[in-house]
PDB file of C-alpha atoms in Angstrom:
ATOM      1  CA  MET A  26      -0.989  11.990  23.896  1.00  0.00           C
ATOM      2  CA  LYS A  27       1.243   9.696  25.928  1.00  0.00           C
ATOM      3  CA  GLU A  28      -1.665   7.316  26.600  1.00  0.00           C
ATOM      4  CA  THR A  29      -2.669   7.349  22.942  1.00  0.00           C
ATOM      5  CA  LEU A  30       0.839   6.411  21.825  1.00  0.00           C
ATOM      6  CA  GLU A  31       1.078   3.694  24.469  1.00  0.00           C
ATOM      7  CA  ARG A  32      -2.234   2.352  23.168  1.00  0.00           C
ATOM      8  CA  LEU A  33      -0.869   2.323  19.612  1.00  0.00           C
ATOM      9  CA  GLU A  34       2.288   0.501  20.754  1.00  0.00           C
ATOM     10  CA  HIS A  35       0.168  -2.090  22.567  1.00  0.00           C
ATOM     11  CA  ILE A  36      -2.068  -2.625  19.525  1.00  0.00           C
ATOM     12  CA  VAL A  37       0.947  -3.207  17.267  1.00  0.00           C
ATOM     13  CA  LEU A  38       2.592  -5.674  19.654  1.00  0.00           C
ATOM     14  CA  LYS A  39      -0.624  -7.609  20.180  1.00  0.00           C
ATOM     15  CA  ALA A  40      -1.367  -7.677  16.447  1.00  0.00           C
ATOM     16  CA  GLU A  41       2.084  -9.054  15.658  1.00  0.00           C
ATOM     17  CA  LYS A  42       1.515 -12.049  17.944  1.00  0.00           C
ATOM     18  CA  THR A  43      -2.007 -12.573  16.621  1.00  0.00           C
ATOM     19  CA  ILE A  44      -1.017 -12.447  12.953  1.00  0.00           C
ATOM     20  CA  LEU A  45       1.948 -14.781  13.436  1.00  0.00           C
ATOM     21  CA  GLY A  46      -0.478 -17.280  14.983  1.00  0.00           C
ATOM     22  CA  ILE A  47      -2.723 -17.405  11.912  1.00  0.00           C
ATOM     23  CA  SER A  48      -2.081 -20.152   9.369  1.00  0.00           C
ATOM     24  CA  LYS A  49      -0.765 -19.201   5.937  1.00  0.00           C
ATOM     25  CA  ASP A  50      -3.840 -20.747   4.353  1.00  0.00           C
ATOM     26  CA  ALA A  51      -6.127 -18.537   6.452  1.00  0.00           C
ATOM     27  CA  LEU A  52      -4.020 -15.446   5.684  1.00  0.00           C
ATOM     28  CA  ASN A  53      -4.189 -16.139   1.938  1.00  0.00           C
ATOM     29  CA  HIS A  54      -7.840 -17.164   1.747  1.00  0.00           C
ATOM     30  CA  LYS A  55     -10.101 -14.937  -0.354  1.00  0.00           C
ATOM     31  CA  ILE A  56     -13.866 -15.401  -0.146  1.00  0.00           C
ATOM     32  CA  SER A  57     -14.138 -13.792  -3.586  1.00  0.00           C
ATOM     33  CA  GLU A  58     -11.879 -12.129  -6.121  1.00  0.00           C
ATOM     34  CA  ASP A  59     -13.105  -8.641  -5.184  1.00  0.00           C
ATOM     35  CA  LYS A  60     -12.635  -9.105  -1.411  1.00  0.00           C
ATOM     36  CA  TRP A  61      -9.293  -8.764   0.338  1.00  0.00           C
ATOM     37  CA  SER A  62      -7.614 -11.687   2.049  1.00  0.00           C
ATOM     38  CA  LYS A  63      -6.308 -11.215   5.596  1.00  0.00           C
ATOM     39  CA  LYS A  64      -2.860 -10.686   4.075  1.00  0.00           C
ATOM     40  CA  GLU A  65      -4.213  -7.987   1.754  1.00  0.00           C
ATOM     41  CA  ILE A  66      -5.938  -6.310   4.697  1.00  0.00           C
ATOM     42  CA  LEU A  67      -2.520  -6.099   6.362  1.00  0.00           C
ATOM     43  CA  GLY A  68      -1.220  -4.645   3.097  1.00  0.00           C
ATOM     44  CA  HIS A  69      -3.972  -2.034   3.249  1.00  0.00           C
ATOM     45  CA  LEU A  70      -2.833  -1.197   6.791  1.00  0.00           C
ATOM     46  CA  ILE A  71       0.701  -0.758   5.425  1.00  0.00           C
ATOM     47  CA  ASP A  72      -0.605   1.709   2.835  1.00  0.00           C
ATOM     48  CA  SER A  73      -2.547   3.510   5.564  1.00  0.00           C
ATOM     49  CA  ALA A  74       0.558   3.707   7.756  1.00  0.00           C
ATOM     50  CA  MET A  75       2.653   5.081   4.879  1.00  0.00           C
ATOM     51  CA  HIS A  76       0.118   7.778   4.070  1.00  0.00           C
ATOM     52  CA  ASN A  77      -0.468   8.699   7.687  1.00  0.00           C
ATOM     53  CA  LEU A  78       3.254   8.843   8.479  1.00  0.00           C
ATOM     54  CA  GLN A  79       3.555  11.351   5.657  1.00  0.00           C
ATOM     55  CA  ARG A  80       0.555  13.289   6.992  1.00  0.00           C
ATOM     56  CA  PHE A  81       1.781  13.312  10.603  1.00  0.00           C
ATOM     57  CA  THR A  82       5.149  14.563   9.364  1.00  0.00           C
ATOM     58  CA  GLU A  83       4.062  17.127   6.774  1.00  0.00           C
ATOM     59  CA  VAL A  84       1.423  18.725   8.980  1.00  0.00           C
ATOM     60  CA  GLN A  85       4.301  20.075  11.055  1.00  0.00           C
ATOM     61  CA  PHE A  86       5.673  22.268   8.275  1.00  0.00           C
ATOM     62  CA  GLU A  87       3.083  22.604   5.490  1.00  0.00           C
ATOM     63  CA  PRO A  88       0.675  25.586   5.351  1.00  0.00           C
ATOM     64  CA  LYS A  89      -2.506  25.240   7.400  1.00  0.00           C
ATOM     65  CA  PRO A  90      -5.052  23.944   6.942  1.00  0.00           C
ATOM     66  CA  TYR A  91      -3.154  20.846   5.922  1.00  0.00           C
ATOM     67  CA  ARG A  92      -4.966  19.194   3.022  1.00  0.00           C
ATOM     68  CA  ILE A  93      -5.265  15.422   3.032  1.00  0.00           C
ATOM     69  CA  ARG A  94      -4.383  13.755  -0.240  1.00  0.00           C
ATOM     70  CA  LYS A  95      -6.639  10.759  -0.789  1.00  0.00           C
ATOM     71  CA  TYR A  96      -5.366   7.485  -2.191  1.00  0.00           C
ATOM     72  CA  ASN A  97      -6.901   4.592  -4.114  1.00  0.00           C
ATOM     73  CA  GLN A  98      -6.944   1.769  -1.572  1.00  0.00           C
ATOM     74  CA  ASN A  99      -7.920  -1.041  -3.925  1.00  0.00           C
ATOM     75  CA  LYS A 100      -5.385  -0.166  -6.597  1.00  0.00           C
ATOM     76  CA  LEU A 101      -2.593   0.132  -4.029  1.00  0.00           C
ATOM     77  CA  VAL A 102      -3.372  -3.309  -2.609  1.00  0.00           C
ATOM     78  CA  LYS A 103      -3.338  -4.727  -6.134  1.00  0.00           C
ATOM     79  CA  VAL A 104      -0.170  -3.061  -7.476  1.00  0.00           C
ATOM     80  CA  ASN A 105       1.767  -3.806  -4.281  1.00  0.00           C
ATOM     81  CA  CYS A 106       0.950  -7.516  -4.795  1.00  0.00           C
ATOM     82  CA  TYR A 107       0.350  -8.064  -1.091  1.00  0.00           C
ATOM     83  CA  GLN A 108      -1.352 -11.394  -1.809  1.00  0.00           C
ATOM     84  CA  LYS A 109       1.945 -12.748  -3.216  1.00  0.00           C
ATOM     85  CA  SER A 110       4.146 -11.272  -0.471  1.00  0.00           C
ATOM     86  CA  GLU A 111       5.549 -13.139   2.507  1.00  0.00           C
ATOM     87  CA  ILE A 112       3.582 -12.406   5.661  1.00  0.00           C
ATOM     88  CA  GLU A 113       6.776 -11.918   7.701  1.00  0.00           C
ATOM     89  CA  VAL A 114       7.946  -9.183   5.319  1.00  0.00           C
ATOM     90  CA  LEU A 115       4.566  -7.440   5.396  1.00  0.00           C
ATOM     91  CA  LEU A 116       4.367  -7.652   9.165  1.00  0.00           C
ATOM     92  CA  GLN A 117       7.860  -6.202   9.644  1.00  0.00           C
ATOM     93  CA  LEU A 118       7.093  -3.333   7.274  1.00  0.00           C
ATOM     94  CA  TRP A 119       3.844  -2.555   9.097  1.00  0.00           C
ATOM     95  CA  ILE A 120       5.567  -2.675  12.489  1.00  0.00           C
ATOM     96  CA  SER A 121       8.429  -0.455  11.246  1.00  0.00           C
ATOM     97  CA  LEU A 122       6.060   2.146   9.835  1.00  0.00           C
ATOM     98  CA  ASN A 123       4.060   2.289  13.061  1.00  0.00           C
ATOM     99  CA  THR A 124       7.243   2.464  15.114  1.00  0.00           C
ATOM    100  CA  GLN A 125       8.222   5.531  13.087  1.00  0.00           C
ATOM    101  CA  ILE A 126       4.750   7.049  13.486  1.00  0.00           C
ATOM    102  CA  ILE A 127       5.038   6.642  17.253  1.00  0.00           C
ATOM    103  CA  PHE A 128       8.530   8.157  17.191  1.00  0.00           C
ATOM    104  CA  VAL A 129       7.414  11.181  15.138  1.00  0.00           C
ATOM    105  CA  LEU A 130       4.403  11.816  17.358  1.00  0.00           C
ATOM    106  CA  LYS A 131       6.406  11.391  20.580  1.00  0.00           C
ATOM    107  CA  ASN A 132       8.843  14.018  19.337  1.00  0.00           C
ATOM    108  CA  SER A 133       6.260  16.570  18.282  1.00  0.00           C
ATOM    109  CA  THR A 134       4.696  19.314  20.339  1.00  0.00           C
ATOM    110  CA  LEU A 135       1.323  19.206  22.056  1.00  0.00           C
ATOM    111  CA  ASP A 136       0.359  22.340  20.110  1.00  0.00           C
ATOM    112  CA  MET A 137       0.529  20.246  16.988  1.00  0.00           C
ATOM    113  CA  LEU A 138      -2.575  18.302  18.047  1.00  0.00           C
ATOM    114  CA  SER A 139      -4.735  21.324  17.317  1.00  0.00           C
ATOM    115  CA  TYR A 140      -3.419  21.813  13.760  1.00  0.00           C
ATOM    116  CA  VAL A 141      -6.286  22.013  11.306  1.00  0.00           C
ATOM    117  CA  ILE A 142      -6.640  19.183   8.788  1.00  0.00           C
ATOM    118  CA  GLU A 143      -8.845  19.565   5.715  1.00  0.00           C
ATOM    119  CA  LEU A 144     -10.345  16.207   4.763  1.00  0.00           C
ATOM    120  CA  ASP A 145     -12.678  17.579   2.110  1.00  0.00           C
ATOM    121  CA  GLN A 146     -13.695  21.048   1.021  1.00  0.00           C
ATOM    122  CA  ASP A 147     -16.142  21.546   3.901  1.00  0.00           C
ATOM    123  CA  ASN A 148     -14.825  18.941   6.326  1.00  0.00           C
ATOM    124  CA  VAL A 149     -12.085  20.041   8.700  1.00  0.00           C
ATOM    125  CA  LYS A 150     -10.751  18.250  11.760  1.00  0.00           C
ATOM    126  CA  THR A 151      -7.710  18.491  13.997  1.00  0.00           C
ATOM    127  CA  LEU A 152      -4.545  16.422  13.899  1.00  0.00           C
ATOM    128  CA  GLU A 153      -5.619  14.891  17.203  1.00  0.00           C
ATOM    129  CA  TRP A 154      -8.790  13.646  15.495  1.00  0.00           C
ATOM    130  CA  LEU A 155      -6.725  12.228  12.613  1.00  0.00           C
ATOM    131  CA  ILE A 156      -4.491  10.296  15.039  1.00  0.00           C
ATOM    132  CA  PHE A 157      -7.508   8.784  16.814  1.00  0.00           C
ATOM    133  CA  ASP A 158      -9.129   7.999  13.458  1.00  0.00           C
ATOM    134  CA  TYR A 159      -5.942   6.245  12.313  1.00  0.00           C
ATOM    135  CA  ILE A 160      -5.968   4.034  15.417  1.00  0.00           C
ATOM    136  CA  GLU A 161      -9.693   3.257  15.101  1.00  0.00           C
ATOM    137  CA  HIS A 162      -9.253   2.394  11.426  1.00  0.00           C
ATOM    138  CA  MET A 163      -6.361   0.102  12.321  1.00  0.00           C
ATOM    139  CA  GLN A 164      -8.341  -1.667  15.035  1.00  0.00           C
ATOM    140  CA  HIS A 165     -11.291  -2.177  12.672  1.00  0.00           C
ATOM    141  CA  HIS A 166      -9.095  -3.961  10.136  1.00  0.00           C
ATOM    142  CA  LEU A 167      -7.148  -5.933  12.748  1.00  0.00           C
ATOM    143  CA  LYS A 168     -10.464  -7.385  13.935  1.00  0.00           C
ATOM    144  CA  GLN A 169     -11.102  -8.503  10.357  1.00  0.00           C
ATOM    145  CA  ILE A 170      -7.713 -10.229  10.289  1.00  0.00           C
ATOM    146  CA  LYS A 171      -8.266 -11.885  13.666  1.00  0.00           C
ATOM    147  CA  ASN A 172     -11.735 -13.263  12.854  1.00  0.00           C
TER     148      ASN A 172
END
């Protein structure tokens, strides 16, 4: 778990530098109305961090299997108006949320990694899987922002 959290810390630090190096025009550019801009992709990562922070916290005290509550990604990006937000504000929020995720996971027990998570009715995983999935999802979208 220590290596996983160090990896997450490294990803966040590297992403901060990368995003700050992208022009505002590039961050705001939308190839079409139904596709997210780079800024909106960061907003989606904020929504993901908020939901996963809640999951990583609640799994410690809610009945098992812990049931994942899905969320509407497109509507959240729209109603949070990420396209109109300042990139510095979005970036700080994303960094703060991930800093808290790292803190919560560092202060949890190793036993917690085996807690059962119910994604769908017949699809169960462990918390460890959910943590790795969160990081992979983040890296996927950070590549979209970088390119």
